[in-house]
Structure formats: C-alpha cells, structure tokens
C-alpha cells in the first residue's frame, strides 16, 4: 500500500486500529499513539505505542506499554512500508 506521507501512514494506522483488541486470555490492548520519530527525504521512522493490561492467574494483574517501529521508504509513486520491528515492552 502506498501513502502520501509518513503522517498519512500514521493516520491510516490509527484509523485501522481505533478499537481495543482482546486476546484469548482476556488481555486488552489499545493503541495509545502513532508518531513520526524521524523523517528524511527518502526514509522515515514511525513508532506506535500500545497499552496492554490483563490478569494472569499465576502472576496477577499487569499493564505494559509495547512499542512497534516502522520504516517507510519514499518511491516515485509515494511512501511504502519497508519493515516493521517489535521494540518490546516498557
């Protein structure tokens, strides 16, 4: 998929993930923010911050933040997603 700009990618990603999602164990995740971290003429880095909370029968209640990084590259026809990386929990 092509995007007009890194900001356009952020808007589309937020629109596609604008509701809470639950896993099979009862944990609930929601998208907190999507931001352009850096942008050059031909590449950009975007990060998404997710908040997840739930209950584990062995360790109790938990809440964590998880970051995902995206690298976008500029082509003649627009910006394209090049890679995605899970940055882990905070």
Short mmCIF file of N, CA, C and O in Angstrom, two decimals:
data_model
loop_
_atom_site.label_atom_id
_atom_site.label_comp_id
_atom_site.label_asym_id
_atom_site.label_seq_id
_atom_site.Cartn_x
_atom_site.Cartn_y
_atom_site.Cartn_z
N UNK A 1 0.85 -1.17 0.00
CA UNK A 1 0.00 0.00 0.00
C UNK A 1 0.90 1.23 0.00
O UNK A 1 1.92 1.28 0.67
N UNK A 2 0.48 2.24 -0.71
CA UNK A 2 1.22 3.49 -0.78
C UNK A 2 0.56 4.56 0.09
O UNK A 2 -0.66 4.59 0.24
N UNK A 3 1.40 5.43 0.63
CA UNK A 3 0.93 6.53 1.47
C UNK A 3 1.46 7.84 0.91
O UNK A 3 2.55 7.87 0.33
N UNK A 4 0.73 8.90 1.12
CA UNK A 4 1.15 10.22 0.63
C UNK A 4 2.33 10.76 1.41
O UNK A 4 3.16 11.50 0.87
N UNK A 5 2.43 10.41 2.69
CA UNK A 5 3.48 10.92 3.57
C UNK A 5 3.56 10.02 4.79
O UNK A 5 2.65 9.21 5.04
N UNK A 6 4.62 10.15 5.59
CA UNK A 6 4.66 9.41 6.85
C UNK A 6 3.48 9.76 7.77
O UNK A 6 2.93 8.89 8.45
N UNK A 7 3.06 11.01 7.78
CA UNK A 7 1.89 11.41 8.58
C UNK A 7 0.63 10.70 8.09
O UNK A 7 -0.24 10.33 8.89
N UNK A 8 0.52 10.50 6.78
CA UNK A 8 -0.61 9.76 6.21
C UNK A 8 -0.60 8.32 6.70
O UNK A 8 -1.63 7.75 7.02
N UNK A 9 0.59 7.70 6.77
CA UNK A 9 0.72 6.35 7.31
C UNK A 9 0.20 6.32 8.75
O UNK A 9 -0.55 5.42 9.13
N UNK A 10 0.61 7.29 9.56
CA UNK A 10 0.16 7.37 10.96
C UNK A 10 -1.36 7.43 11.04
O UNK A 10 -1.98 6.73 11.84
N UNK A 11 -1.96 8.27 10.22
CA UNK A 11 -3.42 8.42 10.23
C UNK A 11 -4.11 7.12 9.83
O UNK A 11 -5.09 6.71 10.45
N UNK A 12 -3.60 6.46 8.79
CA UNK A 12 -4.20 5.20 8.34
C UNK A 12 -4.04 4.10 9.38
O UNK A 12 -4.95 3.32 9.62
N UNK A 13 -2.86 4.03 10.00
CA UNK A 13 -2.61 3.02 11.03
C UNK A 13 -3.54 3.25 12.22
O UNK A 13 -4.14 2.30 12.74
N UNK A 14 -3.67 4.49 12.66
CA UNK A 14 -4.56 4.81 13.78
C UNK A 14 -6.01 4.49 13.44
O UNK A 14 -6.75 3.96 14.27
N UNK A 15 -6.42 4.80 12.22
CA UNK A 15 -7.79 4.51 11.80
C UNK A 15 -8.06 3.00 11.77
O UNK A 15 -9.11 2.53 12.17
N UNK A 16 -7.07 2.23 11.33
CA UNK A 16 -7.24 0.78 11.25
C UNK A 16 -7.22 0.11 12.63
O UNK A 16 -7.71 -1.02 12.78
N UNK A 17 -6.67 0.78 13.64
CA UNK A 17 -6.54 0.20 14.98
C UNK A 17 -7.24 1.06 16.03
O UNK A 17 -6.76 1.18 17.17
N UNK A 18 -8.38 1.62 15.69
CA UNK A 18 -9.05 2.57 16.59
C UNK A 18 -9.96 1.92 17.63
O UNK A 18 -10.74 2.58 18.27
N UNK A 19 -9.84 0.62 17.82
CA UNK A 19 -10.66 -0.05 18.83
C UNK A 19 -9.77 -0.98 19.65
O UNK A 19 -8.73 -1.43 19.19
N UNK A 20 -10.21 -1.27 20.87
CA UNK A 20 -9.47 -2.19 21.72
C UNK A 20 -9.51 -3.58 21.11
O UNK A 20 -10.48 -3.96 20.45
N UNK A 21 -8.44 -4.34 21.32
CA UNK A 21 -8.43 -5.73 20.87
C UNK A 21 -8.11 -6.61 22.06
O UNK A 21 -7.30 -6.26 22.91
N UNK A 22 -8.81 -7.74 22.14
CA UNK A 22 -8.63 -8.67 23.25
C UNK A 22 -8.04 -9.98 22.72
O UNK A 22 -8.35 -10.39 21.60
N UNK A 23 -7.20 -10.60 23.54
CA UNK A 23 -6.68 -11.91 23.15
C UNK A 23 -7.51 -12.99 23.83
O UNK A 23 -8.44 -12.71 24.57
N UNK A 24 -7.15 -14.22 23.62
CA UNK A 24 -7.91 -15.34 24.16
C UNK A 24 -7.80 -15.50 25.67
O UNK A 24 -8.59 -16.20 26.29
N UNK A 25 -6.84 -14.82 26.29
CA UNK A 25 -6.64 -14.93 27.74
C UNK A 25 -7.24 -13.75 28.50
O UNK A 25 -7.08 -13.66 29.71
N UNK A 26 -7.89 -12.84 27.82
CA UNK A 26 -8.52 -11.71 28.49
C UNK A 26 -7.72 -10.44 28.52
O UNK A 26 -8.20 -9.43 29.06
N UNK A 27 -6.52 -10.44 27.99
CA UNK A 27 -5.74 -9.19 27.94
C UNK A 27 -6.34 -8.26 26.89
O UNK A 27 -6.81 -8.70 25.85
N UNK A 28 -6.32 -6.99 27.19
CA UNK A 28 -6.88 -5.99 26.28
C UNK A 28 -5.77 -5.01 25.89
O UNK A 28 -5.05 -4.51 26.75
N UNK A 29 -5.64 -4.76 24.59
CA UNK A 29 -4.64 -3.82 24.08
C UNK A 29 -5.34 -2.68 23.36
O UNK A 29 -6.34 -2.90 22.68
N UNK A 30 -4.78 -1.48 23.50
CA UNK A 30 -5.31 -0.35 22.75
C UNK A 30 -4.14 0.51 22.28
O UNK A 30 -3.12 0.65 22.95
N UNK A 31 -4.33 1.09 21.13
CA UNK A 31 -3.31 1.96 20.54
C UNK A 31 -3.35 3.30 21.25
O UNK A 31 -4.38 3.96 21.31
N UNK A 32 -2.21 3.71 21.81
CA UNK A 32 -2.12 4.98 22.52
C UNK A 32 -1.74 6.12 21.57
O UNK A 32 -2.32 7.19 21.63
N UNK A 33 -0.71 5.90 20.73
CA UNK A 33 -0.28 6.94 19.81
C UNK A 33 0.55 6.35 18.68
O UNK A 33 1.13 5.28 18.81
N UNK A 34 0.58 7.07 17.58
CA UNK A 34 1.42 6.76 16.43
C UNK A 34 2.10 8.06 16.04
O UNK A 34 1.42 9.06 15.79
N UNK A 35 3.43 8.06 16.00
CA UNK A 35 4.15 9.31 15.72
C UNK A 35 5.30 9.08 14.75
O UNK A 35 5.90 8.00 14.71
N UNK A 36 5.59 10.11 13.97
CA UNK A 36 6.76 10.11 13.11
C UNK A 36 7.95 10.49 13.99
O UNK A 36 7.99 11.59 14.55
N UNK A 37 8.90 9.59 14.14
CA UNK A 37 10.05 9.82 15.01
C UNK A 37 11.16 10.55 14.26
O UNK A 37 11.80 11.44 14.80
N UNK A 38 11.37 10.17 13.00
CA UNK A 38 12.37 10.85 12.17
C UNK A 38 11.95 10.75 10.71
O UNK A 38 11.29 9.80 10.31
N UNK A 39 12.33 11.77 9.95
CA UNK A 39 11.96 11.80 8.54
C UNK A 39 13.07 12.48 7.74
O UNK A 39 13.55 13.55 8.11
N UNK A 40 13.50 11.82 6.68
CA UNK A 40 14.47 12.37 5.73
C UNK A 40 13.78 12.42 4.37
O UNK A 40 12.60 12.12 4.25
N UNK A 41 14.51 12.78 3.36
CA UNK A 41 13.89 12.92 2.04
C UNK A 41 13.42 11.59 1.45
O UNK A 41 12.47 11.55 0.68
N UNK A 42 14.07 10.47 1.84
CA UNK A 42 13.70 9.18 1.24
C UNK A 42 13.35 8.09 2.25
O UNK A 42 12.96 6.99 1.86
N UNK A 43 13.48 8.34 3.54
CA UNK A 43 13.11 7.36 4.57
C UNK A 43 12.46 8.06 5.76
O UNK A 43 12.68 9.24 6.00
N UNK A 44 11.69 7.28 6.49
CA UNK A 44 11.07 7.80 7.71
C UNK A 44 10.91 6.66 8.70
O UNK A 44 10.76 5.49 8.31
N UNK A 45 10.94 7.01 9.97
CA UNK A 45 10.71 6.03 11.03
C UNK A 45 9.49 6.48 11.83
O UNK A 45 9.40 7.63 12.26
N UNK A 46 8.57 5.54 12.02
CA UNK A 46 7.33 5.78 12.74
C UNK A 46 7.26 4.80 13.90
O UNK A 46 7.67 3.64 13.75
N UNK A 47 6.77 5.24 15.05
CA UNK A 47 6.58 4.34 16.18
C UNK A 47 5.14 4.37 16.65
O UNK A 47 4.52 5.44 16.71
N UNK A 48 4.63 3.18 16.98
CA UNK A 48 3.30 3.04 17.55
C UNK A 48 3.46 2.56 18.99
O UNK A 48 4.30 1.70 19.28
N UNK A 49 2.69 3.14 19.89
CA UNK A 49 2.73 2.76 21.30
C UNK A 49 1.41 2.11 21.67
O UNK A 49 0.34 2.71 21.51
N UNK A 50 1.48 0.87 22.14
CA UNK A 50 0.31 0.11 22.56
C UNK A 50 0.31 -0.05 24.08
O UNK A 50 1.36 -0.26 24.68
N UNK A 51 -0.87 0.03 24.69
CA UNK A 51 -1.04 -0.23 26.12
C UNK A 51 -1.81 -1.54 26.25
O UNK A 51 -2.86 -1.71 25.64
N UNK A 52 -1.27 -2.47 27.04
CA UNK A 52 -1.93 -3.76 27.26
C UNK A 52 -2.08 -4.00 28.75
O UNK A 52 -1.15 -3.76 29.52
N UNK A 53 -3.27 -4.46 29.14
CA UNK A 53 -3.50 -4.80 30.54
C UNK A 53 -4.29 -6.10 30.60
O UNK A 53 -4.99 -6.46 29.66
N UNK A 54 -4.14 -6.78 31.70
CA UNK A 54 -4.85 -8.04 31.85
C UNK A 54 -4.56 -8.68 33.19
O UNK A 54 -4.01 -8.05 34.10
N UNK A 55 -4.91 -9.94 33.29
CA UNK A 55 -4.69 -10.69 34.52
C UNK A 55 -4.17 -12.07 34.16
O UNK A 55 -4.73 -12.76 33.32
N UNK A 56 -3.08 -12.43 34.81
CA UNK A 56 -2.51 -13.76 34.65
C UNK A 56 -2.76 -14.52 35.94
O UNK A 56 -2.48 -14.00 37.03
N UNK A 57 -3.30 -15.74 35.87
CA UNK A 57 -3.62 -16.46 37.11
C UNK A 57 -2.41 -16.72 38.00
O UNK A 57 -2.54 -16.86 39.21
N UNK A 58 -1.22 -16.75 37.43
CA UNK A 58 -0.02 -17.06 38.21
C UNK A 58 0.70 -15.82 38.73
O UNK A 58 1.32 -15.85 39.78
N UNK A 59 0.62 -14.72 37.99
CA UNK A 59 1.37 -13.54 38.42
C UNK A 59 0.49 -12.34 38.76
O UNK A 59 1.00 -11.33 39.21
N UNK A 60 -0.79 -12.43 38.54
CA UNK A 60 -1.70 -11.35 38.92
C UNK A 60 -1.95 -10.36 37.79
O UNK A 60 -1.75 -10.66 36.62
N UNK A 61 -2.37 -9.18 38.18
CA UNK A 61 -2.69 -8.14 37.21
C UNK A 61 -1.41 -7.52 36.65
O UNK A 61 -0.40 -7.41 37.35
N UNK A 62 -1.48 -7.10 35.41
CA UNK A 62 -0.33 -6.45 34.79
C UNK A 62 -0.80 -5.39 33.80
O UNK A 62 -1.93 -5.42 33.32
N UNK A 63 0.07 -4.43 33.55
CA UNK A 63 -0.15 -3.47 32.48
C UNK A 63 1.23 -3.09 31.92
O UNK A 63 2.17 -2.89 32.67
N UNK A 64 1.32 -3.06 30.62
CA UNK A 64 2.60 -2.79 29.95
C UNK A 64 2.37 -1.90 28.74
O UNK A 64 1.26 -1.83 28.19
N UNK A 65 3.43 -1.23 28.35
CA UNK A 65 3.45 -0.49 27.09
C UNK A 65 4.36 -1.24 26.14
O UNK A 65 5.42 -1.73 26.54
N UNK A 66 3.95 -1.35 24.89
CA UNK A 66 4.74 -2.02 23.87
C UNK A 66 4.90 -1.09 22.67
O UNK A 66 3.92 -0.49 22.22
N UNK A 67 6.11 -0.98 22.17
CA UNK A 67 6.39 -0.14 21.01
C UNK A 67 6.65 -0.99 19.78
O UNK A 67 7.28 -2.03 19.86
N UNK A 68 6.15 -0.49 18.65
CA UNK A 68 6.42 -1.09 17.35
C UNK A 68 6.98 0.00 16.46
O UNK A 68 6.44 1.10 16.42
N UNK A 69 8.07 -0.31 15.76
CA UNK A 69 8.69 0.66 14.86
C UNK A 69 8.43 0.26 13.41
O UNK A 69 8.41 -0.94 13.08
N UNK A 70 8.23 1.25 12.57
CA UNK A 70 8.02 1.04 11.14
C UNK A 70 9.02 1.90 10.38
O UNK A 70 9.25 3.04 10.75
N UNK A 71 9.58 1.35 9.32
CA UNK A 71 10.44 2.12 8.43
C UNK A 71 9.71 2.26 7.10
O UNK A 71 9.27 1.27 6.52
N UNK A 72 9.56 3.50 6.68
CA UNK A 72 8.92 3.80 5.40
C UNK A 72 9.98 4.30 4.43
O UNK A 72 10.92 4.98 4.83
N UNK A 73 9.84 3.94 3.16
CA UNK A 73 10.76 4.42 2.13
C UNK A 73 9.98 5.16 1.06
O UNK A 73 8.85 4.81 0.73
N UNK A 74 10.59 6.19 0.53
CA UNK A 74 9.95 7.02 -0.50
C UNK A 74 10.25 6.44 -1.87
O UNK A 74 11.39 6.14 -2.20
N UNK A 75 9.20 6.26 -2.65
CA UNK A 75 9.30 5.83 -4.04
C UNK A 75 8.71 6.93 -4.90
O UNK A 75 8.11 7.87 -4.39
N UNK A 76 8.84 6.81 -6.20
CA UNK A 76 8.29 7.84 -7.10
C UNK A 76 6.79 8.02 -6.91
O UNK A 76 6.28 9.13 -6.96
N UNK A 77 6.09 6.93 -6.64
CA UNK A 77 4.63 6.98 -6.54
C UNK A 77 4.12 7.26 -5.14
O UNK A 77 2.93 7.44 -4.94
N UNK A 78 4.99 7.29 -4.13
CA UNK A 78 4.57 7.58 -2.75
C UNK A 78 5.43 6.85 -1.74
O UNK A 78 6.46 6.28 -2.07
N UNK A 79 4.99 6.86 -0.48
CA UNK A 79 5.70 6.20 0.61
C UNK A 79 5.19 4.78 0.79
O UNK A 79 3.99 4.53 0.74
N UNK A 80 6.11 3.85 1.02
CA UNK A 80 5.77 2.43 1.16
C UNK A 80 6.38 1.89 2.46
O UNK A 80 7.50 2.26 2.81
N UNK A 81 5.65 1.00 3.12
CA UNK A 81 6.16 0.36 4.33
C UNK A 81 7.27 -0.60 3.93
O UNK A 81 7.08 -1.49 3.11
N UNK A 82 8.45 -0.41 4.52
CA UNK A 82 9.61 -1.25 4.20
C UNK A 82 9.81 -2.35 5.24
O UNK A 82 10.09 -3.49 4.90
N UNK A 83 9.68 -2.01 6.53
CA UNK A 83 9.87 -3.01 7.58
C UNK A 83 9.13 -2.62 8.85
O UNK A 83 8.74 -1.47 9.04
N UNK A 84 8.94 -3.63 9.69
CA UNK A 84 8.27 -3.46 10.98
C UNK A 84 9.07 -4.22 12.02
O UNK A 84 9.52 -5.33 11.76
N UNK A 85 9.25 -3.62 13.20
CA UNK A 85 10.04 -4.25 14.25
C UNK A 85 9.37 -4.06 15.60
O UNK A 85 8.99 -2.94 15.97
N UNK A 86 9.22 -5.14 16.33
CA UNK A 86 8.69 -5.08 17.70
C UNK A 86 9.83 -4.63 18.60
O UNK A 86 10.87 -5.27 18.67
N UNK A 87 9.64 -3.52 19.31
CA UNK A 87 10.69 -2.98 20.18
C UNK A 87 10.58 -3.46 21.62
O UNK A 87 11.37 -3.07 22.47
N UNK A 88 9.61 -4.29 21.90
CA UNK A 88 9.49 -4.86 23.24
C UNK A 88 8.63 -4.04 24.19
O UNK A 88 7.95 -3.10 23.79
N UNK A 89 8.68 -4.43 25.46
CA UNK A 89 7.82 -3.86 26.48
C UNK A 89 8.55 -2.86 27.35
O UNK A 89 9.75 -2.93 27.53
N UNK A 90 7.79 -1.92 27.91
CA UNK A 90 8.32 -0.95 28.87
C UNK A 90 7.68 -1.19 30.21
O UNK A 90 6.55 -1.52 30.31
#
